[in-house]
Short mmCIF file of C-alpha atoms and ligand atoms in Angstrom, two decimals:
data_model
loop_
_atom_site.label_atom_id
_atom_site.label_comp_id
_atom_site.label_asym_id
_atom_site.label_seq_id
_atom_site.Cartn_x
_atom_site.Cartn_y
_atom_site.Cartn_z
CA UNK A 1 47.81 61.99 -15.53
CA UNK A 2 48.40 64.39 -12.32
CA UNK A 3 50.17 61.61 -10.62
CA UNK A 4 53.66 62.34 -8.49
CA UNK A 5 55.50 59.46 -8.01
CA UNK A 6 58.21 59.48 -4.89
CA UNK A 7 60.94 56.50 -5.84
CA UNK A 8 64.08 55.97 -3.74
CA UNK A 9 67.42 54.17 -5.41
CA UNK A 10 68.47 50.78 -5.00
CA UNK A 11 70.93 51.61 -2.01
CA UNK A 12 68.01 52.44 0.02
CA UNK A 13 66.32 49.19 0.43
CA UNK A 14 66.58 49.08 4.20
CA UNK A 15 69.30 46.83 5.75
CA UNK A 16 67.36 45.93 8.72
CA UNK A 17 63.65 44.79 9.48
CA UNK A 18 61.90 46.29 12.28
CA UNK A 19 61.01 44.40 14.95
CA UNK A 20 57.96 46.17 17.21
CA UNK A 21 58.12 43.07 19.57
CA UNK A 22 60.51 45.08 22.56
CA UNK A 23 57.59 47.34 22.60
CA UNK A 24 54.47 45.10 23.28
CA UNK A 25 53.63 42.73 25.88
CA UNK A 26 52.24 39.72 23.79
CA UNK A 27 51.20 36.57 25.22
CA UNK A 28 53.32 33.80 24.33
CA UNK A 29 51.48 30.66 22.10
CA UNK A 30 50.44 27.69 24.18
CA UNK A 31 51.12 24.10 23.95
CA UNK A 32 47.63 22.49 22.38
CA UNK A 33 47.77 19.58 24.71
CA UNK A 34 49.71 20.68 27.94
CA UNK A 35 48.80 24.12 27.48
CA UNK A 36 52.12 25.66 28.83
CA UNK A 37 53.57 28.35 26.80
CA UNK A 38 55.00 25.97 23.79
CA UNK A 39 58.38 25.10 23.18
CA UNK A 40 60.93 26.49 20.89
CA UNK A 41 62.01 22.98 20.24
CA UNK A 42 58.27 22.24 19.15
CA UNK A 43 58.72 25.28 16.26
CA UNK A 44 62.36 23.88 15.33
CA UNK A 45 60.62 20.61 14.08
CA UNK A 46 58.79 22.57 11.62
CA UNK A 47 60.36 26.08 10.89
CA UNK A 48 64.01 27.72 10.05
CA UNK A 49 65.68 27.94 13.39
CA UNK A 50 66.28 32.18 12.31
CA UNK A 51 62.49 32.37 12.14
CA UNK A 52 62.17 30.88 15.30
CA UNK A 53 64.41 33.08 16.89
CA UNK A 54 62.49 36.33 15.08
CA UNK A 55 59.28 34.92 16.32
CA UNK A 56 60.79 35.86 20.25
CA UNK A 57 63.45 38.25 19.34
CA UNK A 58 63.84 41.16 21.70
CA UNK A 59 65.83 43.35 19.34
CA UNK A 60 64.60 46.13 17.79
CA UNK A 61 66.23 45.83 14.67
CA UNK A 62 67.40 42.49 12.86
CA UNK A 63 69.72 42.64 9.76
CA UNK A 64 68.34 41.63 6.25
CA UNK A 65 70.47 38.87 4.95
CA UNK A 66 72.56 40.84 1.67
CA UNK A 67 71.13 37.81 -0.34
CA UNK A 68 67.97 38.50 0.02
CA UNK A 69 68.71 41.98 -0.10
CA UNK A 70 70.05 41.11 -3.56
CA UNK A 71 67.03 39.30 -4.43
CA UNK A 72 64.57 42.35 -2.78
CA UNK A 73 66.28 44.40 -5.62
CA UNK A 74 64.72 42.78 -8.40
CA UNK A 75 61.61 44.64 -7.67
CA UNK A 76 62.65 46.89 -4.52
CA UNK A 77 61.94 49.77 -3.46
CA UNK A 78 58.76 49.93 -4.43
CA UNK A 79 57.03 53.08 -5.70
CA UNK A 80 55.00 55.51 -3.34
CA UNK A 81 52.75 57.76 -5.56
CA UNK A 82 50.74 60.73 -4.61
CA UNK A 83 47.40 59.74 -6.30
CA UNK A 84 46.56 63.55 -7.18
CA UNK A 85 43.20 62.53 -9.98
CA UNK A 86 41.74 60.45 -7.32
CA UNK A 87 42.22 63.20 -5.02
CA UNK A 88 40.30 65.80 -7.91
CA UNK A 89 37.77 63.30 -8.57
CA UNK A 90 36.63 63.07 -4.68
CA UNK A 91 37.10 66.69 -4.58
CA UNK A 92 38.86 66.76 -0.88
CA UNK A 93 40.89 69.17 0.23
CA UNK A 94 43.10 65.75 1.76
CA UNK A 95 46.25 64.27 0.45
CA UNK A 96 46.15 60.63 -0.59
CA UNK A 97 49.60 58.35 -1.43
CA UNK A 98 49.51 55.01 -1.92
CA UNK A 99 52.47 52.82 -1.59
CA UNK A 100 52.84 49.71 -4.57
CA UNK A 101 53.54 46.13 -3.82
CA UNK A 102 52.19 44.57 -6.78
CA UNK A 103 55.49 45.40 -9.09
CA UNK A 104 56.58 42.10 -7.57
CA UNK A 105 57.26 39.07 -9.74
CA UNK A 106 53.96 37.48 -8.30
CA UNK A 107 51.95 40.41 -7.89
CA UNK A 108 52.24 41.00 -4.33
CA UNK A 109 53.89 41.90 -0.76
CA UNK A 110 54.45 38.06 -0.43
CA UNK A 111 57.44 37.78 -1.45
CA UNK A 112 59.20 40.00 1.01
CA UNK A 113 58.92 37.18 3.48
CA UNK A 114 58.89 34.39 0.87
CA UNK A 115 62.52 35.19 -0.46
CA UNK A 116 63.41 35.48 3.65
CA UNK A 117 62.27 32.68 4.47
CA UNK A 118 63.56 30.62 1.59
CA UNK A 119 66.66 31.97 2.11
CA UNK A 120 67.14 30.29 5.90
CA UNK A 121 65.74 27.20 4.91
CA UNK A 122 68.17 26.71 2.59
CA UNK A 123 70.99 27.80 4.44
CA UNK A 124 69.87 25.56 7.13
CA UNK A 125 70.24 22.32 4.79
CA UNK A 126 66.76 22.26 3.63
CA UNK A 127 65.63 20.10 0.64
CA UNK A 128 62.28 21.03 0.06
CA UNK A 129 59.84 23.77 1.72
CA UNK A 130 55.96 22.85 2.22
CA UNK A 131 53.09 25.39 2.08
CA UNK A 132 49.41 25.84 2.00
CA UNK A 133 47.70 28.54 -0.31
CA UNK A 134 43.96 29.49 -0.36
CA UNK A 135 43.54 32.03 -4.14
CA UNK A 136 47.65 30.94 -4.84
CA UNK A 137 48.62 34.31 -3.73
CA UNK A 138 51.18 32.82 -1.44
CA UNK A 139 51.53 29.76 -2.66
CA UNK A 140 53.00 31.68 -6.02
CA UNK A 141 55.08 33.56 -3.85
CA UNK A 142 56.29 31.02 -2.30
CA UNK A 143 57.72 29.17 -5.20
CA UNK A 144 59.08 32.04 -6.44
CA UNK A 145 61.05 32.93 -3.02
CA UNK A 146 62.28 29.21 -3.18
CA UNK A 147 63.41 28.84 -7.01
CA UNK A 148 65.61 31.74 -6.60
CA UNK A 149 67.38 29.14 -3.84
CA UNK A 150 67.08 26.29 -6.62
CA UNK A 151 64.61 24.94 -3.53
CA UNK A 152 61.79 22.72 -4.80
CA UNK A 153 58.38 23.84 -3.24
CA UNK A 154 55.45 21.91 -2.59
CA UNK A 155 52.13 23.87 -2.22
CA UNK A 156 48.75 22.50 -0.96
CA UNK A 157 45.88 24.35 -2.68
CA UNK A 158 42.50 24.59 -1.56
CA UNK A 159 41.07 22.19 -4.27
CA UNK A 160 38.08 24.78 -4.88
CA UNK A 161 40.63 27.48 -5.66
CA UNK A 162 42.71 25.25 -7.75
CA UNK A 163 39.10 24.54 -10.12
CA UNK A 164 38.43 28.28 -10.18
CA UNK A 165 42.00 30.29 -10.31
CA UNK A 166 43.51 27.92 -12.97
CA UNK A 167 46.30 30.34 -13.70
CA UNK A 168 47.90 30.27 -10.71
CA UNK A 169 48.97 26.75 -10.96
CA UNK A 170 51.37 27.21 -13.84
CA UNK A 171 52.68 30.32 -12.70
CA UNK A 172 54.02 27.93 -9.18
CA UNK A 173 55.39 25.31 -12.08
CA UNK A 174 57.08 27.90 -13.57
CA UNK A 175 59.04 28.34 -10.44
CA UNK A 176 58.89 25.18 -10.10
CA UNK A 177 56.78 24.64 -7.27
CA UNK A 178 54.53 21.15 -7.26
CA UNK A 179 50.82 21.84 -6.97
CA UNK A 180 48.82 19.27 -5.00
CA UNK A 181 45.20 19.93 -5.11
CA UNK A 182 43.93 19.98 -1.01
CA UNK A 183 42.59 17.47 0.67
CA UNK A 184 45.18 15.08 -1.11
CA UNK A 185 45.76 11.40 -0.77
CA UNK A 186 48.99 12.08 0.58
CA UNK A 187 48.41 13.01 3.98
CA UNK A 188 46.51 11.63 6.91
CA UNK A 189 45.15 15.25 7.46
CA UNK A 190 43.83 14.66 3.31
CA UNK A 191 43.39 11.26 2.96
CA UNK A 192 39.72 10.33 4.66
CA UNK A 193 38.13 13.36 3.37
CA UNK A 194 39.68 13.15 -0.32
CA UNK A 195 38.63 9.12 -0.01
CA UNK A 196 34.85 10.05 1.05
CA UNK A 197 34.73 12.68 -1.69
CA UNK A 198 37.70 13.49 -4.07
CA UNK A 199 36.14 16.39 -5.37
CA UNK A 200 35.49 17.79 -1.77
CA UNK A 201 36.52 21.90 -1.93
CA UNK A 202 38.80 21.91 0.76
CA UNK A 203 39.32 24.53 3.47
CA UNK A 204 42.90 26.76 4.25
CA UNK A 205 42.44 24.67 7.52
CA UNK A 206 42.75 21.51 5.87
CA UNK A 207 45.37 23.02 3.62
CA UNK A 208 47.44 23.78 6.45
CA UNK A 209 47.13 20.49 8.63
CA UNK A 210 48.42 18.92 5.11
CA UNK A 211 51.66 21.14 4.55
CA UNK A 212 52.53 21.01 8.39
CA UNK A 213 52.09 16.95 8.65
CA UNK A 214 54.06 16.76 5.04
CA UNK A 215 56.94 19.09 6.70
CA UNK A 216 57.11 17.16 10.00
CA UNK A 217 56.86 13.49 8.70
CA UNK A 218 59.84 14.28 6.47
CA UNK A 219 63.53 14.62 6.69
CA UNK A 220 65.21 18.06 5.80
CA UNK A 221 61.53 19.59 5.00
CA UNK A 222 60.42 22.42 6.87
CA UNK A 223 56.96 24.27 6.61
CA UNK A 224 56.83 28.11 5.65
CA UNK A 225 53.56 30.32 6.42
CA UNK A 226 52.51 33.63 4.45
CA UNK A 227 50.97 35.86 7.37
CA UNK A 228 50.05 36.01 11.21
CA UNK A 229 53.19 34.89 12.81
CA UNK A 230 55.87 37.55 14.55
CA UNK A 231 58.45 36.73 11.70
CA UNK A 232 56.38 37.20 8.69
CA UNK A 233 54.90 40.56 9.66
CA UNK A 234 58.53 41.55 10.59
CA UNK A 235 60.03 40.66 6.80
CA UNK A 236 57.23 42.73 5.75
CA UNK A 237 58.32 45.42 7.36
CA UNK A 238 60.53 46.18 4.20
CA UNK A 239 57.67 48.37 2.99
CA UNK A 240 57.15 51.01 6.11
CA UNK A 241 60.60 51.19 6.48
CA UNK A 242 60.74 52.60 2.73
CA UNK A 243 57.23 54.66 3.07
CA UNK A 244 59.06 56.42 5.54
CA UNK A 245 61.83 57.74 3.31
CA UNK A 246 59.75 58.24 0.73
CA UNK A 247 57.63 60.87 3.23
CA UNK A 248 60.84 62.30 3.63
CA UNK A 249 61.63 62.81 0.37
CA UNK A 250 57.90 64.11 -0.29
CA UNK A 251 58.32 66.61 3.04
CA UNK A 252 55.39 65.66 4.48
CA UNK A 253 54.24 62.63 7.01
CA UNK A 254 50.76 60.39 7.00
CA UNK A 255 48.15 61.43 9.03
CA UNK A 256 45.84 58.25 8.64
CA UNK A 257 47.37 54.83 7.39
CA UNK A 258 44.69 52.30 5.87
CA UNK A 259 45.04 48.81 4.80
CA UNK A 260 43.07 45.41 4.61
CA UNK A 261 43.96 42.60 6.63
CA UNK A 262 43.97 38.70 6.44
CA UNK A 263 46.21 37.34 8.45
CA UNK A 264 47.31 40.70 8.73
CA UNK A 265 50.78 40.76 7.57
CA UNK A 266 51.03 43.80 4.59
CA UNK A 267 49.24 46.38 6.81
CA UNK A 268 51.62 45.15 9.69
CA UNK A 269 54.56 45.57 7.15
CA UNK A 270 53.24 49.10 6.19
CA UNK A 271 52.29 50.31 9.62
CA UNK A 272 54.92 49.06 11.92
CA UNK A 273 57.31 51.40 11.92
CA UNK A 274 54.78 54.37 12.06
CA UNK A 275 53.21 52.49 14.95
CA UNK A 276 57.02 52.40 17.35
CA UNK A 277 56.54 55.87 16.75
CA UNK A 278 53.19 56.40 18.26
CA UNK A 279 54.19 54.24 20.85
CA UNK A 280 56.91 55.97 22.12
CA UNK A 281 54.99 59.06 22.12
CA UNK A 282 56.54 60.69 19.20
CA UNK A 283 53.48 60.83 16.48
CA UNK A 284 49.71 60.60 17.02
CA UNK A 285 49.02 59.02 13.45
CA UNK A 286 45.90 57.45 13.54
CA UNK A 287 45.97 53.39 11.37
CA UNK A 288 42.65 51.57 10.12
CA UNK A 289 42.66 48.44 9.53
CA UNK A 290 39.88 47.01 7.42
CA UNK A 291 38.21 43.55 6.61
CA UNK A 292 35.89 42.16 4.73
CA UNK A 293 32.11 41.90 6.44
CA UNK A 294 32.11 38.27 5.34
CA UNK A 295 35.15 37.55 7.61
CA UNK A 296 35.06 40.03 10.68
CA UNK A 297 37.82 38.60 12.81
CA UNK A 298 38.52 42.05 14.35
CA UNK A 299 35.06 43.47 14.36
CA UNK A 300 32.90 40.62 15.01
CA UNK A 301 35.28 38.05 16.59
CA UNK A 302 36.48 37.67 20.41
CA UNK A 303 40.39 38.45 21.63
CA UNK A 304 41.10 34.76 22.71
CA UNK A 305 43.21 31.51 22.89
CA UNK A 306 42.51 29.68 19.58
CA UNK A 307 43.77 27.38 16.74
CA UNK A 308 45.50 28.57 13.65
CA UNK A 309 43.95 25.47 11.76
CA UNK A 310 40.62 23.76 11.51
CA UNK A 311 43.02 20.35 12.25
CA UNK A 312 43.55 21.85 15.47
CA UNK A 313 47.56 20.76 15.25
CA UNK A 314 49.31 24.55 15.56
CA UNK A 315 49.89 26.20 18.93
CA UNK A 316 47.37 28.31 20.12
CA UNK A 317 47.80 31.73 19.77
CA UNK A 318 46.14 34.61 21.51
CA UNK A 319 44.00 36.76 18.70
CA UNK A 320 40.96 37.98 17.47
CA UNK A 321 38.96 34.96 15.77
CA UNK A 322 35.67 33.92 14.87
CA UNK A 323 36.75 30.39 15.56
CA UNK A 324 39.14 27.36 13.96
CA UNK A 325 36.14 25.84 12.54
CA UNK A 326 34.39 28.86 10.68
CA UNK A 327 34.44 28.81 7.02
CA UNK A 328 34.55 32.06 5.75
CA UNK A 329 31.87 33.10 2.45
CA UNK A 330 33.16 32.33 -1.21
CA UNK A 331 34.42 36.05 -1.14
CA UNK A 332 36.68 37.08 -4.00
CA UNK A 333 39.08 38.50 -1.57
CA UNK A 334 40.18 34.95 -1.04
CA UNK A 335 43.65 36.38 1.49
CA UNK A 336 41.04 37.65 3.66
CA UNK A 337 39.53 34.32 4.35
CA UNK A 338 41.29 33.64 7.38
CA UNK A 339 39.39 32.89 10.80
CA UNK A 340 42.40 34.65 13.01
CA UNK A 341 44.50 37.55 12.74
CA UNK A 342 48.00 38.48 13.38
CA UNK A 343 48.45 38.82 17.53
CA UNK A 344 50.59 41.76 16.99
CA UNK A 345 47.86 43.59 14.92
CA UNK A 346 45.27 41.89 17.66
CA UNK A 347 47.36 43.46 20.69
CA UNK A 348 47.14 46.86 18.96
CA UNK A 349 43.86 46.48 18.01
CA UNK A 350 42.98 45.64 21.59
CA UNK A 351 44.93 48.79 23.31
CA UNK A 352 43.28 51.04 20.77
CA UNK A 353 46.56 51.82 18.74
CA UNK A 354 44.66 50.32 15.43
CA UNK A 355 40.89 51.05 14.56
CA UNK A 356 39.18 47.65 12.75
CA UNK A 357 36.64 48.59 10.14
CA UNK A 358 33.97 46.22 7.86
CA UNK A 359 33.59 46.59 4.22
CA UNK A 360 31.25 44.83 2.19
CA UNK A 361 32.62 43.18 -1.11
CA UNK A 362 30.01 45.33 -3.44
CA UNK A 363 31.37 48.50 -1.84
CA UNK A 364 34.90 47.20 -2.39
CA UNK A 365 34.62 46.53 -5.77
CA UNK A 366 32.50 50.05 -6.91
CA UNK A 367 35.86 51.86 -4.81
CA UNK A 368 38.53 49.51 -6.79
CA UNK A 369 36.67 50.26 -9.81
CA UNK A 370 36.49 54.15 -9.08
CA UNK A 371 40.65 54.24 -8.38
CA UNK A 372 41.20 52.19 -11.55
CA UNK A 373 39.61 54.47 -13.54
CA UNK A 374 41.70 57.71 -12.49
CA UNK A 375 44.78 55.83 -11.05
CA UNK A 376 44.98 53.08 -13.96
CA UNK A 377 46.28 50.80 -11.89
CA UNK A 378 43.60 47.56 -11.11
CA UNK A 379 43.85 46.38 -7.58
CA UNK A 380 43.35 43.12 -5.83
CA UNK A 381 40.00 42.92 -4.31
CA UNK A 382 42.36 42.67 -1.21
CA UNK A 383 43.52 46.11 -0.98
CA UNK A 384 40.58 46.94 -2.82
CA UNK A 385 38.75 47.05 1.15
CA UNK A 386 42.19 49.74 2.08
CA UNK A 387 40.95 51.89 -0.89
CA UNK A 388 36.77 51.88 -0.24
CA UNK A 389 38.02 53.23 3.24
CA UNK A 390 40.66 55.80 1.76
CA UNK A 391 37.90 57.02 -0.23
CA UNK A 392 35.55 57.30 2.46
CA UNK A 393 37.75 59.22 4.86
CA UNK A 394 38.67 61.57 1.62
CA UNK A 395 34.90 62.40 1.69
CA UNK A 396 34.87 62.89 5.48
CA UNK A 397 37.66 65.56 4.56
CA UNK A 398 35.36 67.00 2.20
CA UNK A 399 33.05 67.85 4.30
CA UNK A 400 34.93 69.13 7.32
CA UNK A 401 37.56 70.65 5.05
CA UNK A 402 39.93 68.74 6.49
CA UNK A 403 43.32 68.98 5.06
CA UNK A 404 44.64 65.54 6.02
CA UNK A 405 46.91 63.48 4.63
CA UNK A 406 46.21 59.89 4.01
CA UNK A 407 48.09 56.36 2.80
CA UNK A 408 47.11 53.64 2.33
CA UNK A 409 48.64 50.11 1.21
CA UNK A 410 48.12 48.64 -2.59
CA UNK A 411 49.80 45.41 -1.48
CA UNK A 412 48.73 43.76 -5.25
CA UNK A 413 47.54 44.42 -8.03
CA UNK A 414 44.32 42.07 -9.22
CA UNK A 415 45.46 40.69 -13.21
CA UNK A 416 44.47 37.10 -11.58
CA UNK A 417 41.08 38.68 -10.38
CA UNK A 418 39.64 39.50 -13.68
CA UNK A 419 36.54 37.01 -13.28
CA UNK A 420 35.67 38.45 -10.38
CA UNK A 421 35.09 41.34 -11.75
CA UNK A 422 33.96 40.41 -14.59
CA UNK A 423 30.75 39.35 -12.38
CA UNK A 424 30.70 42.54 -10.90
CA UNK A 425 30.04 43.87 -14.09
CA UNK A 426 27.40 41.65 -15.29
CA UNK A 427 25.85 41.59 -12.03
CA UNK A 428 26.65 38.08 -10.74
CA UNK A 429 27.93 38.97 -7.63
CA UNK A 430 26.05 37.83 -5.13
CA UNK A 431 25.27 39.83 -1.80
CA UNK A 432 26.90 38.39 0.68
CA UNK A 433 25.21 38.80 4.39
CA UNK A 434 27.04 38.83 7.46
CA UNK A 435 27.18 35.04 8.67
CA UNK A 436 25.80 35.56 11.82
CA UNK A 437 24.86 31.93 12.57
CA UNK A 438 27.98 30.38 11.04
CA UNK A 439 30.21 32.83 13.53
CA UNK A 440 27.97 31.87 16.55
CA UNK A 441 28.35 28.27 15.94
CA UNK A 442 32.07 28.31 15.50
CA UNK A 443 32.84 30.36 18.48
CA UNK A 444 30.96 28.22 20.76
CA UNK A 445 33.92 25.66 19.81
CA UNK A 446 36.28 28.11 21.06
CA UNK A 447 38.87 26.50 23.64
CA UNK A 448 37.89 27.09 26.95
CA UNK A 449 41.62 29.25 27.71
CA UNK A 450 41.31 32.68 28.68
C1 PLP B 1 47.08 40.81 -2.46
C2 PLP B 1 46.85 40.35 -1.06
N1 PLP B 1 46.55 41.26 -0.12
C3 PLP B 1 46.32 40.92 1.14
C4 PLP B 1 46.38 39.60 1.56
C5 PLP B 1 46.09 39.30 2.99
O1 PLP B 1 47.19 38.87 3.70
P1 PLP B 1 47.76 39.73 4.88
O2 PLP B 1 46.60 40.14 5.74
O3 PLP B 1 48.72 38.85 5.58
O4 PLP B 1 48.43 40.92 4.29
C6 PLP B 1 46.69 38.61 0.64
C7 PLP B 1 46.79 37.21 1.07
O5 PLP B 1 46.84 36.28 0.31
C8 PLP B 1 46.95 38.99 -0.68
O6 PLP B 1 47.27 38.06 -1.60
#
């Protein structure tokens, strides 16, 4: 075990988020029906009125709430390592760190924004939060963020996820969150589909139409999200703002930062406040962000006005998509299963700031597999995309001798992925092709808004 581990004590859990908005011109989400930039009163229905606020804010920096500064302690700050075997096994004269999100109570970055959000809801009167959640990633998070808050949770989940991730609906109960399998009876956005097929697998669309019409049709109920919106990339910030120090404390500074992207909210966390500094001209550090080829958003998709959901009920929000109505492969990276992605990480995808990259779930798993094995740690297949690239660039140092120094983002860790790769193993994976077609179709539904 050559591994160096760079930890930081509990007083330095930032105080503030970082808020890259004052830096980038973004264009503002539309109306669906009028299509004139949308409301902030149309937000208020369904979000925290601080969120709402965040979503615009023009300040750079935004003060973390002490109680869920309190609550960040539990598992904050979380560990940077230098990962010094993987480094021997590739051979390359490169540095690699990794920063660790998965020492949180549900495995993940989630809960940096969970416990956030949570925290205003309640504060704002609040008597239940709604949510959707595709592999129960967020949805676990969620519950967790909100039983801290002694806030009951309700969590639509994609029904096919809830058949094949059984664990994850316990671990919600625990935290007392109620599970409702999605499409449900108990919505208008659920109820024709479940009553033409109750066994019909759902979509994160339909998911979402469900926990926004729950949120809206009831009193004192407000709707929380897990990624792409202004607010929940800023929470996330939380883990930059600590890579930095941690840099510091190793005396040395990233050269490229790598991380997979959904909805694009843990590479945003981890990237951020790098990026502010390449903005304003003070560092030339170089960020890839990488998806899955199943679900190309950034590398396959078009920068346009488009739907967060397949219901076609949210704002629309200028991004890279492949279209509200594509339905994304049965990929085991289920957080990456998102049609859109974040318009911050779009906007600095689109001046050049971020470069997208495409990995294929076999290559993903054979690079989780290799870090496992000489890091110990076993990843998410999410992050496991942030790794397969690491590895790759260490290579590229290898052979250009290269002495760069690389980080990249473990945002979980994968002890609720074990079937999946379990078929990796006994070769059950299927290959999955690019969905050519599927994309084509869907984007020819794309609204006609420049
Ligand atoms: C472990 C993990 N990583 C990454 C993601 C992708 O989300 P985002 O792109 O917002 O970080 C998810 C989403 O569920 C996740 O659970």
């Amino acid at each position: 075990m050559n591994q160096l581990k760079f930890s930081l004590e509990e007083s330095e859990i930032p105080e503030k988020w970082y808020n890259i908005l004052p830096l980038l011109s973004l264009e503002p989400p539309l109306n669906p029906k009028s299509l004139d930039p949308a409301e902030k009163e149309d937000l208020l229905k369904i979000f925290a009125k601080p969120c709402v606020e965040q979503e615009m804010s023009q300040e750079s920096w935004i003060d973390i709430p002490e109680k869920v500064r309190k609550i960040y302690r539990h598992w904050r700050p979380t560990p940077l390592f230098r990962a010094r075997d993987l480094e021997d096994m590739i051979g390359t004269p490169a540095k690699i760190y990794y920063k660790y999100e998965g020492v949180s109570p549900p495995g993940s970055h989630k809960p940096n924004t969970a416990v956030a959000q949570a925290y205003y809801n309640k504060k704002e009167g609040m008597e239940r939060v709604t949510t959707e959640t595709g592999a129960g990633q967020w949805g676990s998070a969620l519950s967790y963020g909100a039983n801290q808050f002694d806030l009951p949770s309700t969590v639509y989940m994609v029904r096919i996820s809830y058949r094949q991730k059984p664990d994850r609906r316990p671990m919600m109960e625990a935290w007392n969150g109620e599970v409702i399998p999605s499409p449900s009876k108990k919505t208008e956005a659920g109820k024709d589909r479940f009553n033409e097929d109750s066994e019909n697998p759902g979509s994160l669309g339909i998911a979402i139409a469900e926990a926004i019409e729950d949120a809206a049709k009831h009193e004192n109920v407000h709707y929380t999200i897990g990624s792409v919106l202004n607010h929940v990339l800023l929470h996330q910030t939380v883990i930059g703002l600590e890579t930095k120090k941690q840099f510091k404390k190793a005396g040395d500074e990233p050269d490229i930062m790598i991380g997979c992207a959904g909805g694009g909210s843990s590479f945003a966390g981890f990237s951020l406040p790098f990026i502010g500094d390449v903005i304003e001209g003070e560092k030339n550090t170089n960020f890839r962000v990488v998806e899955p080829t199943a679900c190309p958003s950034l590398t396959s998709g078009r920068y346009r006005y488009d739907f967060g959901d397949s219901a076609q009920e949210t704002p629309l929000i200028k991004m890279y998509t492949l279209g509200h109505d594509f339905v994304p492969p049965p990929i085991h990276s289920g957080g990456l299963r998102y049609h859109g992605m974040a318009p911050i990480i779009s906007k600095l995808v689109e001046e050049e700031v971020m470069e997208p990259v495409a990995v294929s779930q076999m290559e993903m798993f054979e690079a989780a597999l290799e870090f496992s094995d000489v890091e110990g740690i076993i990843p998410a297949p999410e992050p496991g995309h942030a790794i397969q690239q690491t590895i790759k660039e260490a290579k590229r140092c290898r052979e250009t001798g290269e002495e760069k120094t690389i980080a990249f983002l473990l945002c979980g860790h994968g002890h609720f992925d074990m079937e999946a790769y379990r078929e990796y193993y006994s070769d059950e994976l299927e290959h999955i092709e690019y969905p050519e077609d599927e994309i084509e179709k869907s984007m020819d539904k794309l609204p006609d808004v420049e």
